[in-house]
PDB file of C-alpha atoms in Angstrom:
ATOM      1  CA  MET A  18      93.049   9.290 111.257  1.00  0.00           C
ATOM      2  CA  SER A  19      91.553  10.634 114.753  1.00  0.00           C
ATOM      3  CA  ALA A  20      94.235  13.325 114.147  1.00  0.00           C
ATOM      4  CA  VAL A  21      92.607  14.765 111.258  1.00  0.00           C
ATOM      5  CA  ARG A  22      89.017  14.276 112.030  1.00  0.00           C
ATOM      6  CA  VAL A  23      89.847  16.661 114.400  1.00  0.00           C
ATOM      7  CA  VAL A  24      91.745  19.310 112.875  1.00  0.00           C
ATOM      8  CA  SER A  25      88.893  19.140 110.149  1.00  0.00           C
ATOM      9  CA  GLY A  26      86.167  19.894 112.330  1.00  0.00           C
ATOM     10  CA  PHE A  27      87.907  22.306 114.195  1.00  0.00           C
ATOM     11  CA  GLY A  28      88.297  23.957 110.597  1.00  0.00           C
ATOM     12  CA  LEU A  29      84.659  23.697 110.227  1.00  0.00           C
ATOM     13  CA  VAL A  30      83.731  24.465 113.147  1.00  0.00           C
ATOM     14  CA  LEU A  31      86.323  28.043 112.793  1.00  0.00           C
ATOM     15  CA  LEU A  32      84.959  28.881 109.009  1.00  0.00           C
ATOM     16  CA  LEU A  33      81.195  28.123 110.561  1.00  0.00           C
ATOM     17  CA  MET A  34      82.305  31.408 113.727  1.00  0.00           C
ATOM     18  CA  CYS A  35      83.994  33.469 110.970  1.00  0.00           C
ATOM     19  CA  GLY A  36      80.795  33.447 108.571  1.00  0.00           C
ATOM     20  CA  LEU A  37      78.391  34.168 111.854  1.00  0.00           C
ATOM     21  CA  CYS A  38      80.916  36.982 112.202  1.00  0.00           C
ATOM     22  CA  ALA A  39      80.940  38.603 108.801  1.00  0.00           C
ATOM     23  CA  GLY A  40      77.358  37.884 108.847  1.00  0.00           C
ATOM     24  CA  GLN A  41      77.262  40.541 111.746  1.00  0.00           C
ATOM     25  CA  SER A  42      79.191  42.482 110.362  1.00  0.00           C
ATOM     26  CA  LEU A  43      77.693  42.506 106.863  1.00  0.00           C
ATOM     27  CA  GLY A  44      74.515  43.742 109.103  1.00  0.00           C
ATOM     28  CA  ASP A  45      75.807  45.664 111.075  1.00  0.00           C
ATOM     29  CA  ALA A  46      77.110  48.019 108.048  1.00  0.00           C
ATOM     30  CA  ALA A  47      73.822  48.253 106.268  1.00  0.00           C
ATOM     31  CA  ARG A  48      72.180  49.639 109.756  1.00  0.00           C
ATOM     32  CA  LYS A  49      75.142  51.686 110.349  1.00  0.00           C
ATOM     33  CA  GLY A  50      74.935  52.569 106.173  1.00  0.00           C
ATOM     34  CA  ARG A  51      70.910  53.392 106.380  1.00  0.00           C
ATOM     35  CA  GLN A  52      71.746  56.006 110.232  1.00  0.00           C
ATOM     36  CA  GLN A  53      74.448  57.702 108.153  1.00  0.00           C
ATOM     37  CA  LYS A  54      71.782  58.135 105.291  1.00  0.00           C
ATOM     38  CA  GLU A  55      68.698  59.052 107.534  1.00  0.00           C
ATOM     39  CA  THR A  56      71.229  62.147 109.031  1.00  0.00           C
ATOM     40  CA  SER A  57      72.673  63.636 105.606  1.00  0.00           C
ATOM     41  CA  GLY A  58      68.993  63.730 104.620  1.00  0.00           C
ATOM     42  CA  THR A  59      69.005  60.666 102.073  1.00  0.00           C
ATOM     43  CA  ALA A  60      66.737  58.955 103.338  1.00  0.00           C
ATOM     44  CA  THR A  61      64.196  56.337 101.747  1.00  0.00           C
ATOM     45  CA  LYS A  62      62.415  58.020  99.038  1.00  0.00           C
ATOM     46  CA  LYS A  63      58.386  58.757  99.395  1.00  0.00           C
ATOM     47  CA  VAL A  64      56.554  57.435  96.729  1.00  0.00           C
ATOM     48  CA  TYR A  65      53.564  60.378  95.942  1.00  0.00           C
ATOM     49  CA  THR A  66      49.931  59.097  94.161  1.00  0.00           C
ATOM     50  CA  THR A  67      47.050  61.444  93.762  1.00  0.00           C
ATOM     51  CA  ASP A  68      45.716  61.345  97.307  1.00  0.00           C
ATOM     52  CA  ASP A  69      49.210  63.157  98.209  1.00  0.00           C
ATOM     53  CA  MET A  70      48.719  65.972  95.839  1.00  0.00           C
ATOM     54  CA  THR A  71      46.809  69.264  96.641  1.00  0.00           C
ATOM     55  CA  ASN A  72      45.578  72.219  94.888  1.00  0.00           C
ATOM     56  CA  PRO A  73      48.629  74.308  95.415  1.00  0.00           C
ATOM     57  CA  ALA A  74      46.004  77.387  94.414  1.00  0.00           C
ATOM     58  CA  PRO A  75      42.350  77.960  94.618  1.00  0.00           C
ATOM     59  CA  SER A  76      41.235  77.738  90.636  1.00  0.00           C
ATOM     60  CA  PRO A  77      40.442  80.847  88.978  1.00  0.00           C
ATOM     61  CA  ALA A  78      37.087  79.670  88.675  1.00  0.00           C
ATOM     62  CA  GLN A  79      36.320  79.413  92.451  1.00  0.00           C
ATOM     63  CA  GLY A  80      35.626  82.536  95.441  1.00  0.00           C
ATOM     64  CA  GLU A  81      35.926  86.166  94.879  1.00  0.00           C
ATOM     65  CA  SER A  82      39.191  86.768  93.859  1.00  0.00           C
ATOM     66  CA  GLY A  83      39.390  84.625  91.215  1.00  0.00           C
ATOM     67  CA  GLU A  84      36.085  85.840  89.091  1.00  0.00           C
ATOM     68  CA  LEU A  85      36.977  87.272  85.893  1.00  0.00           C
ATOM     69  CA  SER A  86      33.570  89.518  85.516  1.00  0.00           C
ATOM     70  CA  GLY A  87      33.951  92.961  84.660  1.00  0.00           C
ATOM     71  CA  THR A  88      35.917  94.871  82.276  1.00  0.00           C
ATOM     72  CA  TRP A  89      38.794  94.210  80.949  1.00  0.00           C
ATOM     73  CA  ASN A  90      41.262  96.551  78.232  1.00  0.00           C
ATOM     74  CA  PHE A  91      42.393  94.609  75.056  1.00  0.00           C
ATOM     75  CA  THR A  92      45.443  94.719  72.762  1.00  0.00           C
ATOM     76  CA  HIS A  93      45.252  92.508  69.752  1.00  0.00           C
ATOM     77  CA  PHE A  94      47.096  91.658  66.954  1.00  0.00           C
ATOM     78  CA  ASP A  95      50.314  92.893  67.706  1.00  0.00           C
ATOM     79  CA  GLY A  96      48.811  96.242  69.060  1.00  0.00           C
ATOM     80  CA  ARG A  97      47.259  96.460  65.847  1.00  0.00           C
ATOM     81  CA  PHE A  98      43.446  96.944  67.805  1.00  0.00           C
ATOM     82  CA  GLN A  99      42.550  97.536  71.282  1.00  0.00           C
ATOM     83  CA  GLY A 100      39.343  97.649  73.552  1.00  0.00           C
ATOM     84  CA  TRP A 101      38.046  96.180  76.457  1.00  0.00           C
ATOM     85  CA  ILE A 102      35.661  92.705  76.814  1.00  0.00           C
ATOM     86  CA  ALA A 103      33.172  92.918  79.477  1.00  0.00           C
ATOM     87  CA  LEU A 104      33.065  89.627  80.840  1.00  0.00           C
ATOM     88  CA  ARG A 105      30.147  88.037  83.475  1.00  0.00           C
ATOM     89  CA  GLN A 106      31.279  84.754  85.451  1.00  0.00           C
ATOM     90  CA  SER A 107      28.697  81.986  86.225  1.00  0.00           C
ATOM     91  CA  GLY A 108      30.673  78.862  87.641  1.00  0.00           C
ATOM     92  CA  SER A 109      33.087  78.021  85.183  1.00  0.00           C
ATOM     93  CA  THR A 110      31.170  79.834  82.031  1.00  0.00           C
ATOM     94  CA  LEU A 111      32.165  83.297  80.539  1.00  0.00           C
ATOM     95  CA  GLU A 112      29.687  85.298  78.920  1.00  0.00           C
ATOM     96  CA  GLY A 113      29.653  88.720  77.509  1.00  0.00           C
ATOM     97  CA  THR A 114      30.441  92.123  75.049  1.00  0.00           C
ATOM     98  CA  TRP A 115      33.606  92.912  72.823  1.00  0.00           C
ATOM     99  CA  HIS A 116      33.854  96.404  71.820  1.00  0.00           C
ATOM    100  CA  THR A 117      37.111  96.967  69.456  1.00  0.00           C
ATOM    101  CA  SER A 118      37.334 100.806  70.097  1.00  0.00           C
ATOM    102  CA  THR A 119      41.162 101.174  68.206  1.00  0.00           C
ATOM    103  CA  GLY A 120      42.375  99.911  64.897  1.00  0.00           C
ATOM    104  CA  LYS A 121      39.122  99.351  63.321  1.00  0.00           C
ATOM    105  CA  SER A 122      35.140  99.926  63.733  1.00  0.00           C
ATOM    106  CA  GLU A 123      32.548  97.738  63.928  1.00  0.00           C
ATOM    107  CA  PRO A 124      29.620  96.359  66.083  1.00  0.00           C
ATOM    108  CA  ASP A 125      30.157  94.934  69.198  1.00  0.00           C
ATOM    109  CA  SER A 126      30.678  91.285  69.635  1.00  0.00           C
ATOM    110  CA  VAL A 127      29.426  88.422  71.942  1.00  0.00           C
ATOM    111  CA  VAL A 128      31.679  86.835  73.631  1.00  0.00           C
ATOM    112  CA  THR A 129      31.740  83.184  75.774  1.00  0.00           C
ATOM    113  CA  GLY A 130      33.952  81.226  77.302  1.00  0.00           C
ATOM    114  CA  SER A 131      35.049  79.084  79.932  1.00  0.00           C
ATOM    115  CA  VAL A 132      37.424  78.508  82.853  1.00  0.00           C
ATOM    116  CA  ASP A 133      38.969  75.746  83.777  1.00  0.00           C
ATOM    117  CA  GLY A 134      42.071  76.640  86.185  1.00  0.00           C
ATOM    118  CA  THR A 135      44.280  79.493  85.400  1.00  0.00           C
ATOM    119  CA  ALA A 136      42.845  77.992  81.264  1.00  0.00           C
ATOM    120  CA  VAL A 137      40.722  80.331  79.961  1.00  0.00           C
ATOM    121  CA  THR A 138      39.505  80.019  76.846  1.00  0.00           C
ATOM    122  CA  LEU A 139      37.187  82.541  74.674  1.00  0.00           C
ATOM    123  CA  LYS A 140      35.234  82.533  71.976  1.00  0.00           C
ATOM    124  CA  ARG A 141      34.014  85.731  69.649  1.00  0.00           C
ATOM    125  CA  SER A 142      31.450  85.981  67.449  1.00  0.00           C
ATOM    126  CA  LEU A 143      31.213  87.492  63.844  1.00  0.00           C
ATOM    127  CA  GLY A 144      28.006  86.887  62.686  1.00  0.00           C
ATOM    128  CA  SER A 145      27.996  83.102  61.389  1.00  0.00           C
ATOM    129  CA  ASN A 146      32.190  83.586  61.489  1.00  0.00           C
ATOM    130  CA  GLU A 147      34.022  82.797  64.864  1.00  0.00           C
ATOM    131  CA  GLN A 148      37.169  83.181  66.413  1.00  0.00           C
ATOM    132  CA  SER A 149      39.027  80.880  69.146  1.00  0.00           C
ATOM    133  CA  TYR A 150      40.853  82.268  71.912  1.00  0.00           C
ATOM    134  CA  ALA A 151      43.213  79.989  74.432  1.00  0.00           C
ATOM    135  CA  LEU A 152      44.647  82.255  77.401  1.00  0.00           C
ATOM    136  CA  THR A 153      46.322  82.153  80.634  1.00  0.00           C
ATOM    137  CA  LEU A 154      45.273  83.500  83.460  1.00  0.00           C
ATOM    138  CA  SER A 155      48.315  85.170  85.462  1.00  0.00           C
ATOM    139  CA  ALA A 156      49.381  84.443  89.238  1.00  0.00           C
ATOM    140  CA  ASP A 157      47.884  88.168  90.123  1.00  0.00           C
ATOM    141  CA  GLY A 158      44.321  87.204  88.460  1.00  0.00           C
ATOM    142  CA  ASN A 159      44.970  90.709  86.661  1.00  0.00           C
ATOM    143  CA  ARG A 160      46.088  89.669  83.437  1.00  0.00           C
ATOM    144  CA  LEU A 161      45.148  87.339  80.580  1.00  0.00           C
ATOM    145  CA  ASP A 162      47.244  86.215  77.915  1.00  0.00           C
ATOM    146  CA  GLY A 163      47.400  83.965  75.118  1.00  0.00           C
ATOM    147  CA  PHE A 164      47.159  83.532  71.172  1.00  0.00           C
ATOM    148  CA  GLY A 165      43.627  83.063  69.049  1.00  0.00           C
ATOM    149  CA  ASP A 166      42.481  81.060  65.309  1.00  0.00           C
ATOM    150  CA  GLY A 167      39.691  81.271  62.885  1.00  0.00           C
ATOM    151  CA  TYR A 168      38.159  83.946  61.179  1.00  0.00           C
ATOM    152  CA  PHE A 169      41.268  86.213  59.844  1.00  0.00           C
ATOM    153  CA  LEU A 170      43.363  84.692  62.875  1.00  0.00           C
ATOM    154  CA  HIS A 171      46.474  82.817  62.561  1.00  0.00           C
ATOM    155  CA  HIS A 172      47.745  82.427  66.085  1.00  0.00           C
ATOM    156  CA  THR A 173      47.187  85.716  66.734  1.00  0.00           C
ATOM    157  CA  ASN A 174      48.417  87.571  69.887  1.00  0.00           C
ATOM    158  CA  LEU A 175      46.003  89.007  72.658  1.00  0.00           C
ATOM    159  CA  ASN A 176      46.369  90.698  75.385  1.00  0.00           C
ATOM    160  CA  MET A 177      43.471  91.607  78.233  1.00  0.00           C
ATOM    161  CA  THR A 178      44.379  93.479  81.391  1.00  0.00           C
ATOM    162  CA  ARG A 179      41.724  94.008  84.033  1.00  0.00           C
ATOM    163  CA  SER A 180      40.416  98.031  84.700  1.00  0.00           C
ATOM    164  CA  GLY A 181      38.488  97.537  87.422  1.00  0.00           C
ATOM    165  CA  ASP A 182      35.907  98.762  85.923  1.00  0.00           C
ATOM    166  CA  ALA A 183      32.285  97.211  86.362  1.00  0.00           C
ATOM    167  CA  LYS A 184      30.069  99.467  84.533  1.00  0.00           C
ATOM    168  CA  ALA A 185      30.255  97.242  80.928  1.00  0.00           C
ATOM    169  CA  ALA A 186      30.095  94.216  82.259  1.00  0.00           C
ATOM    170  CA  THR A 187      26.406  94.654  82.466  1.00  0.00           C
ATOM    171  CA  ALA A 188      26.058  96.444  79.104  1.00  0.00           C
ATOM    172  CA  PRO A 189      24.260  93.435  77.089  1.00  0.00           C
ATOM    173  CA  PRO A 190      25.951  92.171  74.233  1.00  0.00           C
ATOM    174  CA  GLY A 191      25.349  94.027  70.528  1.00  0.00           C
ATOM    175  CA  THR A 192      25.165  97.072  71.688  1.00  0.00           C
ATOM    176  CA  ASN A 193      28.274  99.717  70.715  1.00  0.00           C
ATOM    177  CA  SER A 194      29.196 100.878  74.132  1.00  0.00           C
ATOM    178  CA  THR A 195      31.525 103.305  74.738  1.00  0.00           C
ATOM    179  CA  GLY A 196      32.746 101.470  77.684  1.00  0.00           C
ATOM    180  CA  PRO A 197      36.132 102.053  79.127  1.00  0.00           C
ATOM    181  CA  ALA A 198      38.685 103.483  76.456  1.00  0.00           C
ATOM    182  CA  ALA A 199      42.399 100.969  76.067  1.00  0.00           C
ATOM    183  CA  LYS A 200      44.700 102.294  78.371  1.00  0.00           C
ATOM    184  CA  HIS A 201      47.640 103.051  76.409  1.00  0.00           C
TER     185      HIS A 201
END
């Protein structure tokens, strides 16, 4: 029986040593795998939170370059109507005058709105009726494009281009100004 015990004991010791060697080999394999991932660019992924996020560009309501104050030439309703809109911006609030010079004859109307990043909303008052526009400011800050709904409108396009003429921006709402002509 002692020979059986010795062989059994030797077998058990041999089995344990193989197990330890295999454990080390697995650890070495894992370590090598991590090193390869780090050199190949597939290292551990970073989890981003709102603390890591920054605003890539200042909002148009901030800073001088983002100011929407001034005169904007517009085409409306697939180019059927043209004119200009004089806007004054104070913080995120807009107010101004809408003047249609081509397509129909109407008195100037009051425009109000707001700016939130590149999203611009305008409301045009036509007596007791109202039109609402959802526009997007271009990356260079010189175009506003979007659509309007409300009085006589159903998802009707409005495209505005900065004219650089600030004269009309000071014209009081409700006046029939002959401000800048729309560029064709």
